[in-house]
Amino acid sequence: KDKIDLPLFILADGIIVNSRKTLEKRFNYITKFIKNKKIKVIYNGIDLSLRERVLEKIKDGTRDRLKKELEIEGDVISSYGRIEEGKGFDLLVLAAKKIKRDKKFSLLIAGDGPLKNKILKMGEGLKIISPGFMRKEEILALSDIVVFPSCVDSFGNVVLEAMVCGIPQIVSSYAGASEILENFKDAIVVNPKKIDEFSQSIELLLYDENLRRKLSENSIRKSHNFSIENHKKQVIEFYKNVLEQN
């Protein structure tokens, strides 16, 4: 909870949160004694044109060039963002190290942060690619599986980015974005702190082509519900309702 939450809640005529988890974590204790505030959960939106931009990176040879430059082997399991406490990159490395079957894969961890060196040291023995900052279009073009292991994100735009591109993904149950997913229909939702379960989920997606295809197709269909246009409509409608009430 932030110190600003209480005065913000008291002064605001309306409040938008980007997940139910955010509402419960930041405002639930306030709503117990301050009633009749207009609060709306509106999930983040995504620019659907991202899919075309990623496909272009595949068609123009960027993906193949990056695979050679980064010396990528096998399937690419990617995770990206700020490499810091709570983001779950350490949990991902621990889970990847427990995969028992002998299938080549590369773990692409893109981004920077204070825990980067620690993560790389933890991952000794794995094929980890850690190029620092990369454009999301390049990351997604390289990815066969996307993992979002964060234990602290109120939502997680990475989930929408993978969804719109139809990339099968594993999503932390702590992330707000897990609320928009049906487990084993749109993605695999897992508690990343349960390392064995997390590892088994990665292994499953590595080997089950039918499941990957199913998650991919369902993700693309669902992504249209979270277009920027739909997001804007919900926000504008909420503003109108708040203004009419006041």
Coordinates of N, CA and C in Angstrom, one line a residue:
K1 N 0.8 -1.2 0.0 CA 0.0 0.0 0.0 C 0.9 1.2 0.0
D2 N 0.6 2.2 -0.8 CA 1.3 3.5 -0.9 C 0.6 4.5 0.0
K3 N 1.5 5.4 0.6 CA 0.9 6.4 1.5 C -0.1 7.3 0.8
I4 N 0.0 7.4 -0.6 CA -0.9 8.3 -1.3 C -2.3 7.7 -1.4
D5 N -2.4 6.4 -1.2 CA -3.7 5.7 -1.5 C -4.9 6.3 -0.8
L6 N -4.7 6.6 0.6 CA -5.9 7.1 1.3 C -6.3 8.5 0.9
P7 N -5.4 9.5 0.8 CA -5.8 10.8 0.3 C -6.4 10.7 -1.1
L8 N -5.7 9.9 -2.0 CA -6.2 9.7 -3.3 C -7.7 9.2 -3.3
F9 N -7.9 8.2 -2.5 CA -9.2 7.6 -2.4 C -10.3 8.6 -2.0
I10 N -9.9 9.4 -1.0 CA -10.8 10.4 -0.4 C -11.2 11.5 -1.4
L11 N -10.2 12.0 -2.1 CA -10.4 13.2 -3.0 C -10.9 12.8 -4.3
A12 N -10.7 11.6 -4.8 CA -11.2 11.2 -6.1 C -12.7 11.0 -6.2
D13 N -13.3 11.4 -7.3 CA -14.7 11.1 -7.6 C -14.8 9.7 -8.2
G14 N -13.8 9.3 -8.9 CA -13.8 7.9 -9.5 C -12.4 7.4 -9.5
I15 N -12.3 6.1 -9.4 CA -11.0 5.4 -9.4 C -11.0 4.3 -10.4
I16 N -10.0 4.2 -11.3 CA -9.8 3.1 -12.2 C -8.6 2.3 -11.7
V17 N -8.8 1.0 -11.6 CA -7.7 0.1 -11.3 C -7.6 -0.9 -12.5
N18 N -6.3 -1.4 -12.7 CA -6.1 -2.3 -13.9 C -6.3 -3.8 -13.6
S19 N -6.7 -4.1 -12.4 CA -7.0 -5.5 -12.1 C -7.7 -5.6 -10.7
R20 N -8.4 -6.7 -10.5 CA -9.0 -6.9 -9.2 C -7.9 -7.1 -8.1
K21 N -6.8 -7.7 -8.5 CA -5.7 -7.8 -7.5 C -5.2 -6.5 -7.0
T22 N -5.1 -5.5 -7.9 CA -4.7 -4.1 -7.5 C -5.8 -3.5 -6.6
L23 N -7.0 -3.7 -6.9 CA -8.1 -3.2 -6.0 C -8.0 -3.8 -4.6
E24 N -7.9 -5.1 -4.6 CA -7.8 -5.8 -3.3 C -6.6 -5.4 -2.5
K25 N -5.4 -5.3 -3.2 CA -4.2 -5.1 -2.5 C -4.1 -3.6 -2.0
R26 N -4.5 -2.7 -2.8 CA -4.3 -1.3 -2.5 C -5.5 -0.5 -1.9
F27 N -6.7 -1.0 -2.2 CA -7.8 -0.2 -1.7 C -8.8 -1.0 -0.8
N28 N -8.7 -2.3 -0.7 CA -9.6 -3.1 0.0 C -9.8 -2.6 1.5
Y29 N -8.7 -2.3 2.1 CA -8.7 -1.9 3.5 C -9.4 -0.5 3.7
I30 N -9.4 0.3 2.6 CA -10.0 1.6 2.7 C -11.6 1.5 2.4
T31 N -11.9 0.6 1.5 CA -13.4 0.5 1.2 C -14.2 -0.1 2.3
K32 N -13.5 -0.6 3.3 CA -14.2 -1.1 4.5 C -14.9 0.0 5.3
F33 N -14.3 1.2 5.3 CA -14.8 2.3 6.1 C -15.2 3.5 5.3
I34 N -14.9 3.5 4.0 CA -15.3 4.6 3.1 C -16.1 4.0 2.0
K35 N -17.4 4.2 2.0 CA -18.3 3.6 1.1 C -18.7 4.5 -0.1
N36 N -19.4 4.0 -1.0 CA -20.0 4.8 -2.1 C -19.0 5.5 -3.1
K37 N -17.8 5.0 -3.1 CA -16.8 5.5 -4.1 C -17.0 4.7 -5.4
K38 N -17.0 5.4 -6.5 CA -17.1 4.8 -7.8 C -15.8 4.2 -8.3
I39 N -15.7 2.9 -8.3 CA -14.4 2.2 -8.6 C -14.7 1.3 -9.8
K40 N -13.8 1.2 -10.8 CA -14.0 0.4 -11.9 C -12.7 -0.3 -12.3
V41 N -12.8 -1.6 -12.5 CA -11.6 -2.4 -13.0 C -11.7 -2.3 -14.5
I42 N -10.6 -1.7 -15.1 CA -10.5 -1.7 -16.5 C -9.1 -2.2 -16.8
Y43 N -9.1 -3.4 -17.5 CA -7.8 -4.0 -17.8 C -7.0 -3.2 -18.9
N44 N -5.7 -3.3 -18.9 CA -4.9 -2.6 -19.9 C -5.3 -3.0 -21.3
G45 N -5.0 -2.2 -22.2 CA -5.2 -2.4 -23.6 C -3.9 -2.7 -24.4
I46 N -4.1 -3.2 -25.6 CA -2.9 -3.5 -26.4 C -3.2 -3.1 -27.9
D47 N -2.1 -2.5 -28.5 CA -2.2 -2.2 -29.9 C -2.1 -3.5 -30.8
L48 N -3.2 -3.8 -31.4 CA -3.3 -5.1 -32.1 C -2.3 -5.1 -33.3
S49 N -1.8 -4.0 -33.8 CA -0.9 -4.0 -34.9 C 0.5 -4.5 -34.5
L50 N 0.7 -4.8 -33.2 CA 1.9 -5.4 -32.8 C 2.2 -6.7 -33.5
R51 N 1.1 -7.5 -33.7 CA 1.3 -8.8 -34.3 C 1.9 -8.6 -35.7
E52 N 1.4 -7.6 -36.5 CA 2.0 -7.4 -37.8 C 3.4 -7.0 -37.8
R53 N 3.8 -6.2 -36.8 CA 5.1 -5.7 -36.7 C 6.1 -6.8 -36.3
V54 N 5.6 -7.8 -35.5 CA 6.4 -9.0 -35.2 C 6.5 -9.9 -36.4
L55 N 5.5 -10.1 -37.1 CA 5.5 -10.9 -38.3 C 6.5 -10.4 -39.3
E56 N 6.6 -9.0 -39.4 CA 7.5 -8.4 -40.3 C 8.9 -8.7 -40.0
K57 N 9.2 -8.8 -38.7 CA 10.6 -9.1 -38.2 C 11.0 -10.5 -38.6
I58 N 10.0 -11.4 -38.7 CA 10.2 -12.7 -39.2 C 10.4 -12.8 -40.7
K59 N 9.5 -12.1 -41.4 CA 9.6 -12.1 -42.9 C 10.9 -11.4 -43.4
D60 N 11.3 -10.3 -42.8 CA 12.5 -9.6 -43.3 C 13.8 -10.2 -42.9
G61 N 13.8 -11.3 -42.2 CA 15.0 -12.0 -41.8 C 15.7 -11.5 -40.5
T62 N 15.0 -10.6 -39.8 CA 15.6 -10.1 -38.5 C 15.7 -11.2 -37.5
R63 N 14.7 -12.1 -37.5 CA 14.7 -13.2 -36.5 C 15.9 -14.1 -36.8
D64 N 16.1 -14.5 -38.0 CA 17.2 -15.4 -38.4 C 18.5 -14.8 -38.1
R65 N 18.6 -13.5 -38.4 CA 19.9 -12.8 -38.1 C 20.2 -12.8 -36.6
L66 N 19.2 -12.5 -35.8 CA 19.3 -12.4 -34.3 C 19.7 -13.8 -33.7
K67 N 19.1 -14.8 -34.3 CA 19.4 -16.2 -33.8 C 20.9 -16.5 -34.0
K68 N 21.4 -16.1 -35.2 CA 22.8 -16.3 -35.4 C 23.7 -15.5 -34.5
E69 N 23.3 -14.2 -34.4 CA 24.2 -13.3 -33.6 C 24.2 -13.7 -32.1
L70 N 23.0 -14.1 -31.6 CA 22.9 -14.5 -30.2 C 23.3 -16.0 -29.9
E71 N 23.6 -16.7 -31.0 CA 23.9 -18.1 -30.9 C 22.8 -18.9 -30.2
I72 N 21.6 -18.7 -30.6 CA 20.4 -19.4 -30.0 C 20.3 -20.8 -30.5
E73 N 20.0 -21.7 -29.5 CA 19.9 -23.1 -29.8 C 18.5 -23.6 -29.4
G74 N 17.8 -24.4 -30.3 CA 16.6 -25.0 -29.9 C 15.4 -24.0 -29.8
D75 N 14.4 -24.4 -29.1 CA 13.2 -23.5 -28.8 C 13.7 -22.3 -27.9
V76 N 13.0 -21.2 -28.1 CA 13.3 -20.0 -27.3 C 12.2 -19.8 -26.3
I77 N 12.6 -19.9 -25.0 CA 11.7 -19.5 -23.9 C 12.2 -18.1 -23.5
S78 N 11.3 -17.1 -23.6 CA 11.7 -15.7 -23.3 C 10.9 -15.1 -22.2
S79 N 11.6 -14.2 -21.5 CA 11.0 -13.5 -20.4 C 11.7 -12.1 -20.4
Y80 N 11.0 -11.1 -20.3 CA 11.6 -9.7 -20.4 C 11.0 -8.7 -19.5
G81 N 11.8 -7.7 -19.1 CA 11.4 -6.7 -18.2 C 12.6 -6.2 -17.4
R82 N 12.2 -5.5 -16.3 CA 13.2 -5.0 -15.4 C 13.7 -6.2 -14.5
I83 N 15.0 -6.5 -14.5 CA 15.5 -7.6 -13.7 C 15.8 -7.2 -12.3
E84 N 14.8 -7.3 -11.5 CA 14.9 -6.8 -10.1 C 14.0 -7.7 -9.2
E85 N 14.1 -7.5 -7.9 CA 13.5 -8.3 -6.9 C 11.9 -8.3 -7.1
G86 N 11.4 -9.5 -7.0 CA 10.0 -9.7 -7.2 C 9.5 -10.0 -8.6
K87 N 10.4 -9.8 -9.6 CA 10.0 -10.0 -11.0 C 10.0 -11.5 -11.4
G88 N 10.6 -12.3 -10.6 CA 10.5 -13.8 -10.8 C 11.5 -14.4 -11.7
F89 N 12.5 -13.6 -12.2 CA 13.5 -14.2 -13.1 C 14.3 -15.3 -12.4
D90 N 14.5 -15.1 -11.1 CA 15.3 -16.1 -10.4 C 14.5 -17.4 -10.3
L91 N 13.1 -17.2 -10.1 CA 12.3 -18.4 -10.0 C 12.2 -19.1 -11.4
L92 N 12.2 -18.4 -12.5 CA 12.3 -19.0 -13.8 C 13.5 -19.8 -14.0
V93 N 14.7 -19.2 -13.6 CA 15.9 -19.9 -13.8 C 15.9 -21.2 -13.0
L94 N 15.4 -21.2 -11.7 CA 15.4 -22.4 -10.9 C 14.5 -23.4 -11.5
A95 N 13.4 -23.0 -12.1 CA 12.4 -23.9 -12.7 C 13.1 -24.5 -14.0
A96 N 13.7 -23.7 -14.8 CA 14.3 -24.2 -16.0 C 15.4 -25.2 -15.7
K97 N 16.1 -25.0 -14.6 CA 17.2 -26.0 -14.3 C 16.7 -27.4 -13.8
K98 N 15.4 -27.4 -13.5 CA 14.8 -28.7 -13.0 C 14.2 -29.5 -14.2
I99 N 14.2 -28.9 -15.4 CA 13.6 -29.7 -16.5 C 14.5 -30.9 -16.8
K100 N 13.8 -32.1 -16.7 CA 14.5 -33.3 -16.7 C 14.8 -33.8 -18.2
R101 N 13.9 -33.6 -19.1 CA 14.1 -34.2 -20.4 C 15.2 -33.5 -21.2
D102 N 15.7 -34.3 -22.1 CA 16.9 -33.8 -22.9 C 16.4 -33.1 -24.2
K103 N 16.0 -31.9 -24.2 CA 15.6 -31.2 -25.4 C 16.3 -29.8 -25.3
K104 N 16.9 -29.4 -26.5 CA 17.6 -28.2 -26.5 C 16.6 -27.0 -26.4
F105 N 17.0 -26.0 -25.6 CA 16.2 -24.8 -25.5 C 17.1 -23.7 -25.0
S106 N 16.8 -22.5 -25.4 CA 17.6 -21.3 -25.0 C 16.6 -20.5 -24.1
L107 N 17.1 -19.9 -23.1 CA 16.4 -19.1 -22.2 C 16.8 -17.6 -22.5
L108 N 15.9 -16.9 -23.1 CA 16.2 -15.5 -23.4 C 15.6 -14.6 -22.3
I109 N 16.5 -13.9 -21.6 CA 16.1 -13.0 -20.6 C 16.6 -11.6 -21.0
A110 N 15.6 -10.8 -21.5 CA 16.0 -9.5 -22.0 C 15.6 -8.4 -21.0
G111 N 16.5 -7.4 -20.9 CA 16.3 -6.4 -20.0 C 17.5 -6.2 -19.1
D112 N 17.4 -5.3 -18.2 CA 18.5 -5.0 -17.3 C 18.0 -4.7 -15.9
G113 N 18.9 -4.7 -15.0 CA 18.5 -4.4 -13.6 C 19.5 -4.9 -12.6
P114 N 19.3 -4.6 -11.3 CA 20.3 -4.9 -10.3 C 20.5 -6.4 -10.1
L115 N 19.6 -7.3 -10.5 CA 19.8 -8.7 -10.2 C 20.3 -9.5 -11.4
K116 N 20.7 -8.8 -12.5 CA 21.0 -9.5 -13.7 C 22.2 -10.4 -13.5
N117 N 23.3 -9.9 -12.9 CA 24.5 -10.8 -12.7 C 24.2 -12.0 -11.8
K118 N 23.3 -11.8 -10.8 CA 22.9 -12.9 -9.9 C 22.2 -13.9 -10.7
I119 N 21.3 -13.5 -11.6 CA 20.5 -14.4 -12.4 C 21.4 -15.2 -13.3
L120 N 22.3 -14.6 -13.9 CA 23.2 -15.3 -14.8 C 24.1 -16.3 -14.1
K121 N 24.5 -16.0 -12.9 CA 25.3 -16.9 -12.1 C 24.4 -18.1 -11.7
M122 N 23.2 -17.8 -11.3 CA 22.3 -18.9 -10.9 C 22.0 -19.8 -12.1
G123 N 22.1 -19.3 -13.3 CA 21.7 -20.1 -14.5 C 22.9 -20.8 -15.1
E124 N 24.0 -20.9 -14.4 CA 25.1 -21.7 -15.0 C 24.7 -23.1 -15.3
G125 N 25.1 -23.5 -16.5 CA 24.6 -24.8 -17.0 C 23.5 -24.8 -18.0
L126 N 22.7 -23.6 -17.9 CA 21.7 -23.4 -18.9 C 22.2 -22.6 -20.1
K127 N 21.5 -22.7 -21.2 CA 21.8 -21.8 -22.3 C 21.0 -20.5 -22.1
I128 N 21.6 -19.5 -21.4 CA 20.9 -18.3 -21.2 C 21.4 -17.2 -22.1
I129 N 20.5 -16.5 -22.8 CA 20.8 -15.4 -23.6 C 20.4 -14.1 -22.9
S130 N 21.3 -13.2 -22.6 CA 20.9 -12.0 -21.8 C 21.5 -10.8 -22.5
P131 N 20.9 -10.3 -23.6 CA 21.4 -9.3 -24.4 C 21.2 -7.8 -23.9
G132 N 20.6 -7.7 -22.7 CA 20.2 -6.4 -22.3 C 18.9 -6.0 -22.9
F133 N 18.8 -4.7 -23.2 CA 17.6 -4.1 -23.8 C 17.4 -4.6 -25.2
M134 N 16.2 -5.1 -25.5 CA 15.8 -5.4 -26.9 C 14.4 -4.9 -27.2
R135 N 14.1 -4.5 -28.4 CA 12.8 -4.1 -28.8 C 11.8 -5.3 -28.6
K136 N 10.6 -5.0 -28.1 CA 9.7 -6.1 -27.9 C 9.4 -6.9 -29.2
E137 N 9.4 -6.2 -30.3 CA 9.1 -6.9 -31.6 C 10.1 -7.9 -31.9
E138 N 11.4 -7.6 -31.5 CA 12.5 -8.6 -31.7 C 12.4 -9.8 -30.8
I139 N 12.1 -9.5 -29.5 CA 11.9 -10.5 -28.5 C 10.8 -11.5 -28.9
L140 N 9.7 -10.9 -29.3 CA 8.5 -11.8 -29.6 C 8.7 -12.6 -30.9
A141 N 9.5 -12.0 -31.9 CA 9.8 -12.7 -33.1 C 10.6 -13.9 -32.8
L142 N 11.5 -13.8 -31.8 CA 12.4 -15.0 -31.5 C 11.7 -16.0 -30.6
S143 N 10.6 -15.7 -30.0 CA 10.0 -16.5 -28.9 C 9.1 -17.6 -29.4
D144 N 9.4 -18.8 -28.9 CA 8.4 -19.9 -29.0 C 7.5 -20.0 -27.8
I145 N 8.0 -19.6 -26.7 CA 7.2 -19.6 -25.4 C 7.6 -18.3 -24.7
V146 N 6.6 -17.7 -24.1 CA 6.9 -16.5 -23.3 C 6.5 -16.8 -21.8
V147 N 7.3 -16.5 -20.9 CA 7.0 -16.7 -19.5 C 7.0 -15.3 -18.8
F148 N 5.9 -15.1 -18.0 CA 5.8 -13.9 -17.2 C 5.7 -14.3 -15.7
P149 N 6.9 -14.4 -15.0 CA 6.9 -15.0 -13.7 C 6.8 -14.0 -12.5
S150 N 6.4 -12.8 -12.8 CA 6.4 -11.7 -11.8 C 5.4 -12.0 -10.6
C151 N 5.9 -11.7 -9.4 CA 5.1 -11.8 -8.2 C 4.6 -10.5 -7.7
V152 N 4.9 -9.4 -8.5 CA 4.6 -8.1 -8.0 C 3.8 -7.2 -8.9
D153 N 3.7 -7.6 -10.2 CA 3.1 -6.7 -11.2 C 1.5 -6.6 -11.0
S154 N 1.0 -5.3 -11.0 CA -0.4 -5.1 -10.9 C -1.1 -5.7 -12.1
F155 N -0.5 -5.7 -13.2 CA -1.1 -6.3 -14.4 C 0.0 -7.1 -15.2
G156 N 0.8 -6.5 -16.1 CA 1.8 -7.2 -16.8 C 1.5 -7.1 -18.3
N157 N 1.9 -6.1 -19.0 CA 1.6 -5.9 -20.4 C 2.3 -7.0 -21.3
V158 N 3.3 -7.6 -20.8 CA 4.0 -8.7 -21.5 C 2.9 -9.7 -21.9
V159 N 2.0 -10.0 -21.0 CA 1.0 -11.0 -21.2 C 0.1 -10.7 -22.4
L160 N -0.3 -9.4 -22.5 CA -1.1 -9.0 -23.7 C -0.2 -9.0 -25.0
E161 N 1.1 -8.6 -24.9 CA 1.9 -8.6 -26.0 C 2.1 -10.0 -26.6
A162 N 2.3 -11.0 -25.7 CA 2.4 -12.4 -26.2 C 1.1 -12.9 -26.7
M163 N 0.0 -12.5 -26.1 CA -1.3 -12.9 -26.5 C -1.7 -12.4 -27.9
V164 N -1.4 -11.2 -28.2 CA -1.8 -10.6 -29.5 C -1.0 -11.3 -30.6
C165 N 0.2 -11.8 -30.2 CA 1.1 -12.4 -31.2 C 0.8 -14.0 -31.3
G166 N 0.0 -14.4 -30.4 CA -0.3 -15.9 -30.4 C 0.8 -16.7 -30.0
I167 N 1.6 -16.2 -29.0 CA 2.7 -17.0 -28.5 C 2.3 -17.7 -27.2
P168 N 2.4 -19.0 -27.2 CA 2.0 -19.7 -25.9 C 2.8 -19.2 -24.7
Q169 N 2.1 -19.1 -23.6 CA 2.8 -18.5 -22.5 C 2.4 -19.1 -21.1
I170 N 3.3 -18.9 -20.2 CA 3.1 -19.3 -18.8 C 3.1 -18.0 -18.0
V171 N 2.0 -17.8 -17.2 CA 1.8 -16.6 -16.5 C 1.7 -16.8 -15.0
S172 N 2.3 -16.0 -14.2 CA 2.3 -16.0 -12.8 C 0.9 -15.8 -12.3
S173 N 0.5 -16.6 -11.3 CA -0.9 -16.4 -10.7 C -0.9 -15.1 -9.9
Y174 N 0.3 -14.6 -9.5 CA 0.3 -13.3 -8.8 C 0.0 -12.1 -9.6
A175 N 0.2 -12.2 -10.9 CA 0.1 -11.0 -11.8 C -1.4 -10.7 -12.1
G176 N -1.7 -9.4 -12.1 CA -3.1 -9.0 -12.4 C -3.6 -9.6 -13.7
A177 N -2.7 -9.7 -14.7 CA -3.1 -10.2 -16.0 C -3.6 -11.6 -16.0
S178 N -3.3 -12.4 -14.9 CA -3.8 -13.8 -14.8 C -5.3 -13.8 -14.8
E179 N -5.9 -12.7 -14.3 CA -7.4 -12.7 -14.2 C -8.1 -12.8 -15.6
I180 N -7.4 -12.4 -16.6 CA -8.1 -12.4 -17.9 C -7.9 -13.7 -18.7
L181 N -7.2 -14.6 -18.0 CA -6.8 -15.9 -18.7 C -7.6 -17.1 -18.2
E182 N -7.9 -18.0 -19.0 CA -8.5 -19.3 -18.6 C -7.3 -20.3 -18.7
N183 N -7.1 -20.9 -17.6 CA -6.0 -21.9 -17.5 C -6.1 -23.0 -18.4
F184 N -5.0 -23.3 -19.2 CA -4.9 -24.3 -20.2 C -5.9 -24.1 -21.4
K185 N -6.4 -22.9 -21.5 CA -7.2 -22.5 -22.7 C -6.5 -21.3 -23.4
D186 N -6.1 -20.3 -22.6 CA -5.4 -19.2 -23.2 C -3.9 -19.2 -22.8
A187 N -3.6 -19.8 -21.7 CA -2.2 -19.8 -21.2 C -2.2 -20.8 -20.1
I188 N -1.0 -21.1 -19.6 CA -0.9 -21.9 -18.4 C -0.6 -20.9 -17.2
V189 N -1.5 -20.9 -16.2 CA -1.3 -20.0 -15.1 C -0.8 -20.8 -13.9
V190 N 0.3 -20.3 -13.3 CA 1.0 -21.1 -12.3 C 1.6 -20.2 -11.2
N191 N 1.7 -20.8 -10.1 CA 2.4 -20.1 -9.0 C 3.9 -20.3 -9.1
P192 N 4.6 -19.3 -9.5 CA 6.0 -19.5 -9.8 C 6.9 -19.8 -8.6
K193 N 6.3 -19.6 -7.4 CA 7.1 -20.0 -6.2 C 7.1 -21.5 -6.0
K194 N 6.2 -22.2 -6.6 CA 6.1 -23.6 -6.6 C 7.0 -24.2 -7.7
I195 N 8.3 -24.3 -7.5 CA 9.2 -24.5 -8.5 C 9.0 -25.8 -9.3
D196 N 8.6 -26.8 -8.6 CA 8.4 -28.1 -9.4 C 7.2 -27.9 -10.3
E197 N 6.1 -27.3 -9.9 CA 5.0 -27.1 -10.7 C 5.3 -26.2 -11.9
F198 N 6.1 -25.2 -11.6 CA 6.5 -24.2 -12.6 C 7.4 -24.9 -13.7
S199 N 8.3 -25.7 -13.2 CA 9.2 -26.4 -14.1 C 8.4 -27.4 -15.0
Q200 N 7.4 -28.1 -14.4 CA 6.6 -29.0 -15.2 C 5.8 -28.3 -16.3
S201 N 5.3 -27.1 -16.0 CA 4.6 -26.3 -16.9 C 5.4 -25.9 -18.1
I202 N 6.7 -25.5 -17.9 CA 7.6 -25.2 -19.0 C 7.9 -26.4 -19.8
E203 N 8.1 -27.5 -19.1 CA 8.4 -28.8 -19.8 C 7.3 -29.2 -20.7
L204 N 6.1 -29.1 -20.2 CA 4.9 -29.4 -20.9 C 4.8 -28.7 -22.2
L205 N 5.0 -27.4 -22.1 CA 4.9 -26.5 -23.3 C 6.0 -26.8 -24.3
L206 N 7.2 -27.2 -23.8 CA 8.3 -27.5 -24.7 C 7.9 -28.7 -25.6
Y207 N 7.2 -29.7 -25.0 CA 7.0 -31.0 -25.7 C 5.6 -31.1 -26.3
D208 N 4.6 -30.4 -25.9 CA 3.2 -30.6 -26.3 C 2.9 -29.6 -27.4
E209 N 3.1 -30.0 -28.7 CA 2.8 -29.1 -29.8 C 1.4 -28.8 -29.9
N210 N 0.5 -29.8 -29.6 CA -0.9 -29.5 -29.7 C -1.4 -28.5 -28.7
L211 N -0.9 -28.6 -27.5 CA -1.3 -27.6 -26.5 C -0.8 -26.2 -26.9
R212 N 0.4 -26.1 -27.4 CA 1.0 -24.8 -27.9 C 0.1 -24.2 -29.0
R213 N -0.3 -25.1 -29.9 CA -1.2 -24.6 -31.0 C -2.5 -24.1 -30.4
K214 N -3.1 -24.8 -29.5 CA -4.4 -24.5 -28.9 C -4.3 -23.1 -28.2
L215 N -3.2 -23.0 -27.4 CA -3.1 -21.7 -26.6 C -2.9 -20.5 -27.6
S216 N -2.1 -20.8 -28.6 CA -1.8 -19.7 -29.6 C -3.1 -19.3 -30.3
E217 N -3.9 -20.2 -30.8 CA -5.2 -19.8 -31.5 C -6.1 -19.1 -30.5
N218 N -6.3 -19.6 -29.3 CA -7.2 -19.0 -28.4 C -6.7 -17.6 -28.0
S219 N -5.4 -17.4 -27.8 CA -4.8 -16.2 -27.4 C -5.1 -15.1 -28.5
I220 N -4.9 -15.4 -29.7 CA -5.2 -14.4 -30.8 C -6.6 -14.0 -30.8
R221 N -7.5 -15.0 -30.6 CA -9.0 -14.6 -30.6 C -9.3 -13.7 -29.4
K222 N -8.8 -14.0 -28.2 CA -9.1 -13.3 -27.0 C -8.5 -11.9 -27.1
S223 N -7.3 -11.7 -27.7 CA -6.6 -10.4 -27.7 C -7.5 -9.3 -28.2
H224 N -8.4 -9.6 -29.1 CA -9.3 -8.5 -29.7 C -10.1 -7.8 -28.6
N225 N -10.4 -8.6 -27.5 CA -11.2 -8.0 -26.4 C -10.4 -6.9 -25.7
F226 N -9.1 -6.9 -25.9 CA -8.3 -6.0 -25.1 C -7.6 -5.0 -26.0
S227 N -8.2 -4.6 -27.1 CA -7.6 -3.6 -28.0 C -7.6 -2.3 -27.3
I228 N -6.7 -1.4 -27.8 CA -6.7 -0.1 -27.3 C -8.0 0.6 -27.5
E229 N -8.7 0.4 -28.6 CA -10.0 1.0 -28.9 C -11.0 0.6 -27.8
N230 N -11.0 -0.7 -27.4 CA -12.0 -1.1 -26.4 C -11.6 -0.5 -25.1
H231 N -10.3 -0.4 -24.8 CA -9.9 0.1 -23.5 C -10.3 1.6 -23.4
K232 N -10.1 2.4 -24.5 CA -10.5 3.8 -24.5 C -12.0 4.0 -24.3
K233 N -12.8 3.1 -24.9 CA -14.3 3.2 -24.8 C -14.7 3.0 -23.3
Q234 N -14.1 2.0 -22.7 CA -14.4 1.8 -21.3 C -14.0 2.9 -20.4
V235 N -12.8 3.5 -20.6 CA -12.4 4.6 -19.8 C -13.3 5.8 -20.0
I236 N -13.7 6.1 -21.3 CA -14.5 7.3 -21.6 C -15.9 7.1 -20.9
E237 N -16.4 5.9 -21.0 CA -17.7 5.6 -20.5 C -17.7 5.8 -19.0
F238 N -16.6 5.4 -18.3 CA -16.5 5.5 -16.9 C -16.4 7.0 -16.5
Y239 N -15.7 7.8 -17.2 CA -15.6 9.2 -17.0 C -17.0 9.9 -17.1
K240 N -17.7 9.5 -18.1 CA -19.1 10.0 -18.3 C -20.0 9.7 -17.1
N241 N -19.9 8.5 -16.7 CA -20.7 8.0 -15.5 C -20.4 8.8 -14.2
V242 N -19.1 9.0 -14.0 CA -18.6 9.8 -12.8 C -19.1 11.2 -12.9
L243 N -19.0 11.8 -14.1 CA -19.4 13.2 -14.2 C -20.9 13.4 -14.1
E244 N -21.7 12.4 -14.6 CA -23.1 12.5 -14.4 C -23.5 12.3 -13.0
Q245 N -22.8 11.5 -12.2 CA -23.1 11.3 -10.8 C -22.8 12.5 -10.0
N246 N -21.9 13.3 -10.4 CA -21.5 14.5 -9.7 C -22.1 15.8 -10.3

